[in-house]
Short mmCIF file of C-alpha atoms in Angstrom, two decimals:
data_model
loop_
_atom_site.label_atom_id
_atom_site.label_comp_id
_atom_site.label_asym_id
_atom_site.label_seq_id
_atom_site.Cartn_x
_atom_site.Cartn_y
_atom_site.Cartn_z
CA GLU A 139 -0.01 0.14 0.19
CA ASN A 140 1.18 3.80 -0.51
CA ASP A 141 0.95 5.22 3.08
CA ALA A 142 2.03 8.57 1.42
CA ALA A 143 -1.63 8.84 -0.31
CA HIS A 144 -3.08 8.25 3.19
CA ASP A 145 -1.11 11.08 4.91
CA ALA A 146 -2.01 13.34 1.79
CA ALA A 147 -4.11 16.47 2.81
CA PRO A 148 -7.72 16.18 1.09
CA ALA A 149 -8.29 18.18 -1.77
CA PRO A 150 -9.84 21.43 -1.14
CA SER A 151 -13.65 21.77 -1.53
CA PRO A 152 -15.08 24.43 -4.02
CA ALA A 153 -15.95 26.57 -0.80
CA GLU A 154 -12.24 26.25 0.40
CA ARG A 155 -11.07 27.05 -2.97
CA ASP A 156 -12.95 30.23 -3.09
CA ARG A 157 -11.52 31.14 0.47
CA LEU A 158 -8.03 30.50 -0.80
CA ALA A 159 -8.52 32.55 -3.76
CA GLY A 160 -9.68 35.24 -1.73
CA ALA A 161 -7.06 34.83 1.08
CA ARG A 162 -4.29 35.19 -1.72
CA ALA A 163 -5.79 38.32 -3.17
CA LEU A 164 -5.73 39.92 0.40
CA LEU A 165 -2.25 38.76 0.60
CA ALA A 166 -1.11 40.20 -2.58
CA GLN A 167 -2.92 43.60 -1.88
CA SER A 168 -1.35 43.63 1.67
CA CYS A 169 2.22 43.09 0.39
CA GLY A 170 1.72 45.79 -2.26
CA LEU A 171 0.89 48.17 0.60
CA LEU A 172 3.68 47.51 3.11
CA ASP A 173 5.99 50.09 1.90
CA THR A 174 3.17 52.82 2.52
CA MET A 175 2.26 51.74 6.19
CA HIS A 176 3.36 53.33 9.25
CA PRO A 177 6.18 51.00 10.70
CA ASP A 178 3.81 49.83 13.55
CA ASP A 179 1.02 48.93 11.02
CA ARG A 180 3.78 47.52 8.72
CA ARG A 181 4.96 45.03 11.62
CA ASP A 182 1.30 43.91 12.53
CA ALA A 183 0.57 43.48 8.60
CA GLU A 184 3.75 41.37 8.41
CA LEU A 185 2.78 39.11 11.31
CA LEU A 186 -0.81 38.89 10.11
CA ILE A 187 0.51 37.95 6.86
CA ALA A 188 2.73 35.18 8.08
CA ALA A 189 0.27 33.77 10.22
CA LEU A 190 -2.13 33.53 7.01
CA GLU A 191 0.15 31.95 4.98
CA GLU A 192 0.93 29.34 7.56
CA ALA A 193 -2.84 28.71 8.00
CA ILE A 194 -3.20 28.33 4.21
CA GLY A 195 -0.21 25.80 4.21
CA ARG A 196 -1.69 23.66 7.09
CA GLY A 197 -5.08 23.94 5.35
CA ASP A 198 -6.54 25.34 8.62
CA TRP A 199 -9.58 27.18 7.17
CA GLU A 200 -10.97 28.52 10.66
CA ALA A 201 -7.47 30.20 10.89
CA VAL A 202 -7.63 31.27 7.43
CA ASP A 203 -10.82 32.90 7.94
CA ARG A 204 -9.67 34.61 11.15
CA GLY A 205 -6.55 35.82 9.41
CA MET A 206 -8.33 37.25 6.40
CA SER A 207 -10.77 38.94 9.06
CA GLU A 208 -7.87 40.56 10.87
CA LEU A 209 -5.50 41.32 7.70
CA GLY A 210 -8.74 42.89 6.24
CA ASP A 211 -9.48 45.14 9.29
CA LEU A 212 -5.92 46.34 9.17
CA LEU A 213 -5.99 47.24 5.69
CA PHE A 214 -9.24 48.93 6.11
CA TYR A 215 -7.87 51.11 8.84
CA VAL A 216 -4.41 51.70 7.03
CA LYS A 217 -6.36 52.97 3.60
CA GLY A 218 -8.41 55.07 5.80
#
């Protein structure tokens, strides 16, 4: 038997693929704004970006949703 097949993460559902696309778009937008941010906001954004990327890598959709919400709130504040 191929044990690696049992260890592989399941393919994302259509809803998860939509969330992933939204998360990636938010990450791209955030990274594009880093140079315009106040240093404190930039540090917060970098931490949130890293956490969101890690959640995506783990397939932890609750953490992805939470990270998107927190990063989206920060971007809303930064963009004024």
